[in-house]
């Protein structure tokens, strides 16, 4: 597998260095603990929003730091939870009297380190609450989880809790809005190819030239079924139907629809999927009121896409529409 | 090659349908001529900005339509210039008394159709001027060009002429700012893999597992040299040096630095390249005042990246900073 890499052990640090150099006025990089921190953190009287997880999912979550989003991101190595002392350092950097919310995708390794960190910072007098994201409908328990996995819907939780914190809501209120967003959303992903970590020269799993993995996880872990490649419309229909029936999303509901790329799928194909998914939802009487098309949570260089749907109400919509600013920008 | 596709002959139309469904209030799709048009076009008293080119470079240029950017995009089939009657329809949709600027990347096929279109619409009484983009320093003449190719720097030209038009500048003034941006910028790209059009099952060219194409074109056409894969830092150094020495960019100058993905390279690797390129420029005394990291102009599913540098002055910076809005957004 060819990629732009130097020594693989420097991969994460070099990505973070690039993010900081591209955003010198708004973000800072703490090399000792591999943190990307909002430059003006801690922000007085505002709940601090913390996320940690493995690397390899960029832009999640190191490129989601900034006003209205995360105060700090604490990445581990590729597909590995961050070390406990790094998580503690992250929390201490952004903690205020308003407390901190620890946002964790539901993977056993990440849960373990964040649950320990919560106990330890509380002993220091920092008020800290946990919020677990588990939007993936593919499997109940999985290779790395008890319960469902947290995937691309994580973006919506960050957006909502980030906006609520910025508006001055209390820690209890911020966590409550995050839990409501998590409860309101569902995701599923499909891989066309496997992914390859920088330190390995081979893909993490094998997919034949005519096979796809339906319900794949964002570390390449198995999904619901291995099947033959079909047309984009057939795949989109299956993804939409599985997401809709799980919640279930009902006729008349208003949703945000995200088509997320898993790493190496061109944006052209994501829009092609979007167009058909939108039509499928219209035929079910579901109104797509907001659209998100692009790479939000990836699995290194995996080719594939995921569908996330979030049921909207006025409060959630207002948090999605609130101003935010991160490393990710076009202009 | 696996991708999300239905019948390949519908590929472009289905992408455009997706773009329009995701942006119902701001864009419209004209299926008869494959156009993406700003919903409020023509905008009275504003110079209309038109671009056409082959498809397969998304987000360029169909996702660059909106206030402060293009008024209309007219894509051809994958890697093929749009038909003359489509270009004429595009121009007529956005023409005003202020005239239209026809923005063309310097490829022989695109030039030919736009030069004919200019003559024809002028005969109809539409004031139309041409502007050719040719930022690629890799080769002088190439497979598809006489003179240099137009690549990712096209984004900066659109941004500047779009802002100037929005501010009410005349057609002569808008073209002059576009020409100055084009003269002030240089680009070069490197491919790690070839690309595969949807209608083909094989890559357009062959690269061995340990080879890269230095100076590749955005249709997979040959570059300056075929060479062995090296570290990301070594590749970034060579790209930066080639761009800097061509103009040349001098110590003390202020630049915008773009690291553009060619289609299937993860954003993590683009930031890794950015971090090192930024350092290389600092060592030469060149000040990176603005950063652009992401996919701006791609070659389908090619893995690779390009470097674009644009020398800034107060006027160009003000146009880069002007508000703009397109299909591309994170939030």
XYZ file of C-alpha atoms in Angstrom:
662
model
C 0.000 0.000 0.000
C 1.403 3.384 -1.034
C 0.772 6.473 1.060
C 2.412 9.723 2.117
C 4.231 8.651 5.262
C 7.632 8.983 6.887
C 8.446 6.742 9.872
C 5.025 5.220 10.724
C 5.658 5.826 14.425
C 5.624 9.583 13.699
C 2.395 9.427 11.635
C 0.009 10.828 14.258
C 2.394 13.501 15.550
C 3.080 14.694 12.009
C -0.633 14.987 11.223
C -1.166 17.046 14.381
C 1.815 19.251 13.527
C 0.260 19.933 10.145
C -3.096 20.830 11.689
C -1.462 23.260 14.101
C 0.712 24.901 11.417
C -2.345 25.392 9.208
C -4.270 27.034 12.085
C -1.712 28.976 14.117
C -4.168 31.538 15.475
C -6.937 29.197 16.569
C -5.412 25.859 17.608
C -2.382 24.687 19.503
C -0.619 21.335 19.513
C 0.705 19.865 22.759
C 3.303 17.348 21.561
C 3.895 15.858 25.002
C 0.360 14.449 25.132
C -0.561 14.530 21.425
C -3.357 17.043 22.013
C -5.025 19.487 19.643
C -6.413 22.244 21.868
C -8.555 25.253 21.132
C -6.109 28.182 21.475
C -8.301 30.122 23.904
C -9.080 27.143 26.174
C -10.059 26.923 28.952
C -13.004 29.209 28.185
C -14.361 30.708 31.434
C -17.809 29.539 32.532
C -18.182 27.232 29.521
C -18.471 23.462 29.799
C -15.305 21.979 28.297
C -15.925 19.392 25.574
C -13.325 16.596 25.400
C -13.024 13.753 22.942
C -10.466 10.990 22.645
C -10.281 7.951 20.370
C -7.898 6.140 18.091
C -6.342 7.944 15.153
C -7.065 6.939 11.572
C -10.587 8.416 11.497
C -9.630 11.921 10.374
C -11.204 14.454 10.175
C -12.661 12.857 13.344
C -11.843 13.989 15.832
C -8.631 16.058 15.744
C -10.065 18.321 13.032
C -13.249 18.932 15.042
C -11.642 21.271 17.594
C -12.716 24.914 17.757
C -15.429 27.320 18.917
C -18.797 25.569 18.914
C -17.177 22.126 18.692
C -14.524 20.354 20.802
C -12.226 22.176 23.212
C -9.630 19.426 22.974
C -9.015 16.242 21.023
C -6.879 13.490 22.457
C -5.967 10.932 19.788
C -4.280 7.627 20.439
C -2.160 5.784 17.936
C -3.876 4.475 14.816
C -6.967 2.522 15.904
C -5.814 2.542 19.564
C -7.307 4.318 22.582
C -5.231 7.211 23.962
C -3.142 6.522 27.096
C -4.688 7.465 30.451
C -2.162 10.190 31.253
C -2.836 11.839 27.882
C -6.574 11.843 28.586
C -5.981 13.341 32.032
C -3.811 16.070 30.507
C -6.519 16.803 27.923
C -9.205 17.204 30.581
C -7.046 19.434 32.771
C -6.280 21.743 29.837
C -9.922 22.647 29.238
C -11.607 22.149 32.615
C -13.495 25.104 34.073
C -15.839 25.622 36.999
C -18.629 24.665 34.611
C -17.174 21.168 34.313
C -16.253 18.968 31.366
C -18.144 16.581 29.143
C -16.181 13.511 28.031
C -17.446 12.364 24.655
C -16.554 8.747 23.924
C -17.401 6.521 20.985
C -18.525 3.198 22.390
C -15.418 1.034 22.092
C -14.290 -0.992 25.076
C -10.735 0.357 25.094
C -11.856 3.982 24.919
C -14.575 3.487 27.556
C -12.124 1.944 29.973
C -9.607 4.768 29.827
C -12.252 7.505 29.981
C -14.099 5.901 32.898
C -10.830 5.772 34.847
C -10.019 9.356 33.853
C -13.417 10.567 35.014
C -12.914 9.082 38.463
C -9.436 10.521 38.751
C -10.272 14.089 37.703
C -13.352 14.107 39.920
C -11.018 13.293 42.808
C -9.107 16.449 41.805
C -12.305 18.492 42.025
C -13.108 18.651 38.302
C -16.775 17.994 37.577
C -16.804 15.476 34.683
C -19.582 13.550 32.968
C -19.399 10.814 30.339
C -21.450 10.537 27.159
C -21.198 7.453 24.968
C -22.005 7.533 21.254
C -23.397 4.325 19.736
C -25.157 5.063 16.468
C -24.104 2.048 14.344
C -27.048 -0.297 13.712
C -24.947 -2.970 11.974
C -24.285 -5.191 14.967
C -25.316 -5.388 18.600
C -22.005 -6.474 20.159
C -18.884 -6.426 17.984
C -15.165 -7.157 17.819
C -14.313 -4.151 19.964
C -17.571 -3.308 21.720
C -20.200 -4.421 24.132
C -23.279 -2.846 22.623
C -23.344 -0.829 19.434
C -20.370 0.980 17.934
C -20.008 4.752 17.683
C -19.351 5.931 14.134
C -19.991 8.996 11.933
C -22.978 10.257 13.958
C -20.384 11.346 16.472
C -20.137 14.544 14.411
C -23.736 15.490 15.201
C -23.214 14.917 18.918
C -20.109 17.113 18.916
C -21.950 19.818 16.966
C -24.900 19.839 19.364
C -23.013 19.683 22.658
C -20.449 22.162 21.346
C -23.198 24.644 20.489
C -25.005 24.087 23.795
C -21.791 24.624 25.754
C -21.006 27.774 23.780
C -24.473 29.132 24.607
C -23.786 28.719 28.309
C -25.843 25.636 29.119
C -24.904 23.706 32.262
C -23.059 20.392 32.212
C -26.285 18.492 32.915
C -28.051 20.298 30.087
C -25.184 19.807 27.657
C -25.045 16.100 28.379
C -28.809 15.809 28.028
C -28.806 17.370 24.565
C -25.951 15.078 23.547
C -27.842 12.022 24.729
C -30.936 13.107 22.878
C -28.991 13.537 19.648
C -27.418 10.115 20.124
C -30.819 8.549 20.775
C -32.246 10.261 17.681
C -29.696 8.966 15.196
C -28.682 5.765 13.413
C -25.845 4.855 11.033
C -24.601 2.029 8.857
C -21.497 1.665 6.677
C -20.376 -0.338 3.669
C -16.775 -1.067 2.693
C -15.673 -1.606 -0.909
C -12.062 -2.191 0.129
C -10.190 -2.896 3.343
C -7.894 -0.359 5.021
C -4.166 -0.522 5.756
C -2.511 1.028 8.828
C 0.700 2.991 8.052
C 2.827 0.524 9.986
C 1.516 -2.425 7.973
C 2.089 -3.126 4.323
C -1.061 -5.220 3.906
C -4.791 -4.538 4.279
C -6.411 -5.415 7.616
C -8.780 -7.863 5.934
C -9.446 -9.310 2.500
C -12.299 -8.432 0.177
C -12.500 -10.052 -3.232
C -12.655 -7.844 -6.332
C -16.431 -8.331 -6.512
C -17.257 -8.266 -2.779
C -18.358 -5.628 -0.278
C -18.637 -5.715 3.516
C -22.103 -4.530 4.579
C -22.195 -3.012 8.054
C -18.413 -2.682 8.309
C -16.875 -1.006 11.363
C -14.526 1.967 11.155
C -11.513 -0.157 12.038
C -12.239 -2.674 9.324
C -13.964 -5.017 11.768
C -16.615 -7.296 10.292
C -20.121 -6.084 9.688
C -23.401 -7.783 9.136
C -22.670 -9.698 5.943
C -20.221 -10.153 3.132
C -21.958 -9.833 -0.217
C -21.465 -9.299 -3.928
C -20.923 -5.777 -5.235
C -24.183 -4.337 -6.562
C -25.228 -1.021 -8.074
C -24.879 2.160 -6.048
C -28.671 2.507 -5.925
C -29.169 -0.999 -4.557
C -26.539 -0.443 -1.879
C -27.995 2.962 -0.961
C -31.495 1.472 -0.698
C -30.295 -1.243 1.667
C -28.395 1.214 3.837
C -31.322 3.628 4.048
C -33.843 0.878 4.756
C -31.758 -0.611 7.530
C -31.305 2.765 9.212
C -34.954 3.774 8.820
C -36.369 0.518 10.168
C -34.056 0.389 13.166
C -35.171 3.552 14.908
C -37.754 3.551 13.217
C -37.916 6.884 11.370
C -41.568 7.557 10.544
C -43.351 9.278 7.651
C -43.626 12.991 8.338
C -40.424 13.181 10.312
C -37.723 15.712 9.509
C -34.159 14.439 9.372
C -30.576 15.399 8.723
C -29.028 13.016 6.182
C -25.292 12.417 6.140
C -23.442 10.482 3.455
C -19.996 9.998 4.944
C -16.950 8.795 3.043
C -14.819 6.143 4.723
C -11.510 7.506 3.466
C -10.709 6.976 -0.188
C -14.100 7.229 -1.881
C -14.323 10.342 -4.104
C -16.887 13.001 -3.181
C -18.540 12.500 -6.587
C -19.643 9.018 -5.522
C -20.878 10.340 -2.164
C -23.151 12.818 -3.943
C -24.370 10.064 -6.249
C -25.347 8.037 -3.167
C -26.889 11.130 -1.572
C -29.139 11.781 -4.538
C -30.587 8.304 -4.422
C -30.864 8.086 -0.626
C -32.743 11.397 -0.641
C -35.202 10.019 -3.179
C -35.647 6.805 -1.199
C -36.494 8.805 1.911
C -38.916 11.004 -0.012
C -40.734 7.863 -1.164
C -41.149 6.925 2.517
C -42.518 10.366 3.378
C -39.409 11.377 5.301
C -38.302 14.982 4.807
C -34.571 15.610 4.501
C -34.201 19.085 5.982
C -30.406 19.204 6.243
C -27.651 17.542 4.219
C -24.083 16.550 5.060
C -21.951 15.024 2.302
C -18.236 14.412 2.701
C -15.643 12.741 4.887
C -16.636 13.073 8.549
C -15.344 9.847 10.078
C -13.038 7.608 8.088
C -11.135 4.341 8.395
C -7.745 5.337 6.963
C -7.752 4.556 3.231
C -10.861 2.383 3.181
C -13.128 2.850 0.149
C -16.730 2.949 1.258
C -19.463 5.096 2.672
C -21.879 5.296 5.546
C -25.378 6.692 5.959
C -26.355 8.555 9.136
C -29.825 9.889 9.813
C -30.681 12.210 12.690
C -34.268 13.046 13.560
C -34.603 16.801 13.969
C -36.655 19.012 16.238
C -36.405 22.784 16.691
C -33.836 22.578 19.468
C -31.536 20.119 17.696
C -31.815 22.106 14.464
C -30.855 25.311 16.250
C -27.729 23.629 17.647
C -26.815 22.287 14.198
C -27.207 25.803 12.769
C -25.186 27.550 15.484
C -21.848 29.006 14.385
C -18.809 26.762 14.637
C -15.261 26.843 13.349
C -12.595 24.150 13.081
C -9.577 23.216 10.966
C -12.030 21.995 8.304
C -12.876 24.748 5.876
C -12.997 25.224 2.135
C -12.381 28.954 1.942
C -11.977 -1.234 -9.630
C -14.892 -1.037 -7.189
C -16.906 2.152 -6.828
C -20.421 3.369 -6.110
C -21.859 3.526 -9.607
C -24.983 2.512 -11.512
C -24.888 2.621 -15.304
C -21.636 4.512 -16.025
C -23.404 6.600 -18.670
C -25.553 8.089 -15.865
C -22.583 8.826 -13.598
C -22.351 12.591 -14.186
C -26.114 13.196 -14.201
C -26.499 11.281 -10.928
C -23.749 13.318 -9.254
C -25.430 16.546 -10.349
C -28.798 15.281 -9.129
C -27.254 14.622 -5.727
C -25.724 18.096 -5.561
C -29.066 19.710 -6.391
C -31.038 17.585 -3.904
C -28.565 18.473 -1.157
C -28.880 22.209 -1.934
C -32.498 22.780 -2.980
C -32.630 26.425 -1.910
C -29.396 27.625 -3.440
C -28.681 25.584 -6.576
C -30.632 24.204 -9.476
C -29.822 21.412 -11.894
C -30.672 21.728 -15.599
C -30.693 18.104 -16.788
C -31.034 19.006 -20.466
C -27.582 20.620 -20.522
C -26.029 19.069 -17.406
C -25.708 22.430 -15.681
C -25.440 23.323 -12.012
C -26.711 26.910 -11.745
C -26.844 29.345 -8.873
C -30.564 29.490 -8.007
C -30.769 33.282 -8.199
C -28.882 33.584 -11.518
C -28.726 35.744 -13.533
C -27.801 38.306 -10.873
C -28.544 41.813 -12.161
C -25.549 44.054 -12.841
C -23.078 41.354 -11.783
C -20.558 39.800 -14.141
C -21.586 36.156 -14.618
C -18.820 33.637 -13.921
C -18.931 30.482 -16.058
C -16.753 27.408 -15.929
C -16.821 24.221 -17.965
C -14.479 21.237 -18.036
C -14.523 17.479 -17.950
C -16.090 15.668 -15.023
C -14.036 13.508 -12.669
C -12.356 16.435 -10.884
C -14.995 16.941 -8.187
C -15.384 19.090 -6.161
C -14.082 21.063 -9.183
C -16.022 22.609 -10.621
C -19.664 21.580 -10.119
C -19.361 22.017 -6.345
C -17.902 25.516 -6.741
C -21.188 27.181 -7.720
C -22.734 29.790 -5.438
C -22.549 33.403 -4.264
C -18.963 34.644 -4.435
C -17.932 31.752 -6.697
C -19.288 30.428 -10.025
C -22.725 31.321 -11.372
C -22.854 28.159 -13.442
C -20.806 25.018 -13.972
C -20.993 23.115 -17.230
C -19.388 19.688 -16.896
C -18.715 17.319 -19.774
C -18.466 13.584 -19.452
C -15.631 12.171 -17.409
C -12.397 13.783 -18.632
C -14.156 15.223 -21.722
C -14.930 18.836 -22.620
C -18.623 19.798 -22.509
C -20.477 19.993 -25.846
C -20.754 23.417 -27.476
C -24.529 23.669 -27.124
C -24.260 22.944 -23.387
C -21.685 25.707 -22.989
C -23.907 28.122 -24.915
C -26.844 27.242 -22.660
C -24.684 27.788 -19.584
C -23.611 31.239 -20.727
C -27.144 32.303 -21.640
C -28.438 31.269 -18.216
C -26.177 33.666 -16.313
C -25.456 36.470 -18.798
C -26.311 40.028 -17.723
C -25.622 43.476 -19.091
C -22.378 43.350 -17.100
C -21.171 40.469 -19.288
C -19.737 37.040 -18.533
C -16.288 35.720 -17.770
C -15.532 32.279 -19.219
C -13.044 30.512 -16.975
C -11.246 27.686 -18.760
C -8.491 25.384 -17.609
C -5.915 25.243 -20.369
C -6.762 22.004 -22.184
C -7.041 22.029 -25.950
C -10.516 20.487 -26.040
C -11.930 22.927 -23.489
C -10.265 25.934 -25.142
C -11.695 25.031 -28.510
C -15.293 24.782 -27.349
C -15.113 27.928 -25.212
C -13.456 30.000 -27.951
C -16.251 29.017 -30.325
C -18.867 29.737 -27.650
C -17.413 33.169 -26.987
C -17.689 34.143 -30.645
C -21.228 32.848 -30.877
C -22.613 34.553 -27.772
C -20.900 37.819 -28.699
C -22.801 37.635 -31.979
C -25.948 37.431 -29.837
C -24.925 40.605 -28.010
C -23.540 38.999 -24.853
C -20.263 40.552 -23.764
C -17.957 37.600 -23.017
C -14.277 37.359 -22.159
C -12.047 34.304 -21.786
C -9.573 33.579 -18.997
C -7.268 30.567 -19.197
C -5.815 28.946 -16.089
C -2.391 27.302 -16.488
C -0.757 26.866 -13.081
C 0.910 23.431 -13.490
C 4.709 23.727 -13.649
C 5.278 20.034 -14.417
C 5.452 20.251 -18.184
C 5.440 22.959 -20.845
C 3.303 21.234 -23.492
C 1.507 18.018 -22.566
C -0.734 15.207 -23.781
C -3.777 17.454 -23.863
C -2.351 20.974 -23.912
C -0.291 23.472 -25.768
C 1.315 25.355 -22.930
C 0.904 24.522 -19.279
C -2.055 22.652 -17.812
C -4.644 24.182 -15.464
C -4.997 22.259 -12.203
C -5.909 22.916 -8.546
C -5.013 26.619 -8.617
C -8.220 27.025 -10.565
C -9.914 27.277 -7.159
C -8.057 30.485 -6.307
C -8.991 32.065 -9.645
C -12.663 31.203 -9.111
C -12.538 32.584 -5.577
C -10.968 35.866 -6.659
C -13.069 36.538 -9.759
C -16.204 35.401 -7.917
C -15.531 37.880 -5.124
C -14.662 40.681 -7.536
C -17.856 40.096 -9.528
C -19.918 40.042 -6.346
C -18.424 43.393 -5.328
C -19.576 44.929 -8.593
C -16.323 45.143 -10.532
C -16.573 45.418 -14.316
C -15.823 42.557 -16.679
C -12.423 44.037 -17.544
C -11.575 44.405 -13.867
C -12.776 40.913 -13.015
C -10.717 39.363 -15.785
C -7.672 41.401 -14.746
C -7.822 40.149 -11.160
C -8.217 36.571 -12.425
C -5.196 36.948 -14.682
C -3.139 38.359 -11.855
C -4.051 35.434 -9.583
C -3.168 32.999 -12.370
C 0.169 34.726 -12.945
C 0.896 34.672 -9.202
C 0.433 30.937 -8.687
C 2.154 27.649 -9.454
C 1.225 23.990 -8.849
C 2.629 20.492 -9.136
C 1.114 17.075 -8.442
C 2.295 13.583 -7.594
C 0.350 10.353 -8.160
C 0.764 7.290 -5.989
C -1.773 5.310 -8.023
C -3.520 5.669 -11.376
C -7.216 6.499 -11.738
C -10.043 4.485 -13.316
C -12.992 6.038 -15.178
C -16.387 4.554 -14.207
C -16.880 3.101 -17.665
C -13.555 1.261 -17.538
C -12.637 -1.622 -15.305
C -8.897 -0.936 -15.452
C -6.681 1.983 -14.394
C -5.747 4.532 -17.079
C -2.046 3.805 -16.640
C 0.205 1.476 -14.682
C 2.309 2.346 -11.682
C 4.332 -0.357 -9.974
C 3.823 -0.962 -6.247
C 6.956 1.071 -5.449
C 6.594 3.809 -8.065
C 5.127 7.321 -8.182
C 4.451 9.692 -11.087
C 5.996 13.081 -10.341
C 4.248 15.962 -12.092
C 1.187 13.896 -13.031
C -1.762 15.560 -14.770
C -5.302 15.472 -13.450
C -6.396 13.011 -16.125
C -3.604 10.610 -15.346
C -1.463 11.949 -18.180
C 2.289 11.604 -17.728
C 4.263 14.058 -15.675
C 7.886 14.955 -15.450
C 9.333 11.648 -14.302
C 8.504 8.202 -13.009
C 10.413 7.490 -9.811
C 10.622 5.267 -6.759
C 8.322 5.919 -3.810
C 10.138 7.936 -1.156
C 9.194 9.372 2.221
C 6.432 11.957 2.464
C 8.970 14.597 3.505
C 11.213 13.950 0.532
C 8.274 14.143 -1.868
C 6.966 17.332 -0.210
C 10.418 18.934 -0.415
C 10.679 18.207 -4.128
C 7.183 19.524 -4.830
C 7.766 22.728 -2.849
C 11.183 23.331 -4.388
C 9.903 22.893 -7.921
C 7.019 25.307 -7.339
C 9.176 27.898 -5.544
C 11.935 27.924 -8.140
C 9.577 28.177 -11.097
C 7.963 31.517 -10.321
C 10.277 32.119 -8.369
C 8.762 32.830 -4.946
C 11.231 34.990 -3.008
C 12.175 35.283 0.661
C 9.879 37.739 2.398
C 6.892 36.957 0.198
C 3.509 36.066 1.640
C 1.708 33.095 0.126
C -1.372 30.927 0.306
C -0.375 27.246 0.480
C -2.744 24.579 -0.770
C -2.234 20.841 -0.289
C -4.820 19.314 -2.588
C -5.843 15.653 -2.569
C -6.142 13.975 -5.965
C -9.127 11.819 -5.012
C -8.472 8.902 -2.716
C -5.727 10.169 -0.425
C -6.970 10.574 3.178
C -6.986 14.072 4.666
C -4.607 12.873 7.400
C -1.860 12.425 4.805
C -2.625 15.853 3.294
C -2.077 17.483 6.706
C 1.121 15.495 7.148
C 2.374 16.916 3.824
C 1.146 20.386 4.793
C 3.128 20.393 8.029
C 6.366 19.613 6.251
C 5.757 21.907 3.266
C 5.061 24.760 5.680
C 8.366 24.124 7.417
C 10.239 23.938 4.114
C 8.833 27.323 3.113
C 9.698 28.836 6.485
C 13.301 27.712 5.975
C 13.302 29.665 2.698
C 11.930 32.790 4.392
C 8.519 32.472 2.736
C 5.565 33.302 4.974
C 2.479 31.079 4.665
C -0.334 33.473 5.489
C -3.282 31.289 4.408
C -3.760 27.524 4.314
C -5.977 25.271 2.191
C -5.904 21.525 2.905
C -8.351 19.103 1.322
C -9.725 17.918 -1.990
C -10.120 20.876 -4.369
C -9.406 19.324 -7.761
C -9.197 15.564 -8.136
C -8.625 12.895 -10.765
C -11.386 10.419 -9.908
C -9.960 7.829 -7.498
C -6.291 8.673 -7.982
C -4.179 8.540 -4.819
C -1.857 11.501 -4.707
C -1.557 15.168 -3.854
C -0.604 18.479 -5.362
C 0.978 21.633 -3.982
C -0.255 25.056 -5.092
C 1.292 28.325 -3.971
C -0.255 31.733 -4.613
C 1.646 34.927 -3.900
C -0.580 37.274 -1.915
C -1.034 41.021 -1.856
C -3.680 43.055 -0.054
C -6.143 42.954 -2.938
C -5.843 39.211 -3.595
C -6.088 38.494 0.144
C -9.264 40.568 0.409
C -10.848 38.556 -2.408
C -9.820 35.267 -0.771
C -11.383 36.464 2.486
C -14.649 37.648 0.930
C -17.760 35.645 1.829
C -18.639 32.735 -0.437
C -20.977 29.779 -0.282
C -21.181 26.570 -2.323
C -22.285 22.952 -1.983
C -19.070 22.315 -0.059
C -19.552 22.805 3.635
C -18.839 20.941 6.814
C -21.592 22.322 9.035
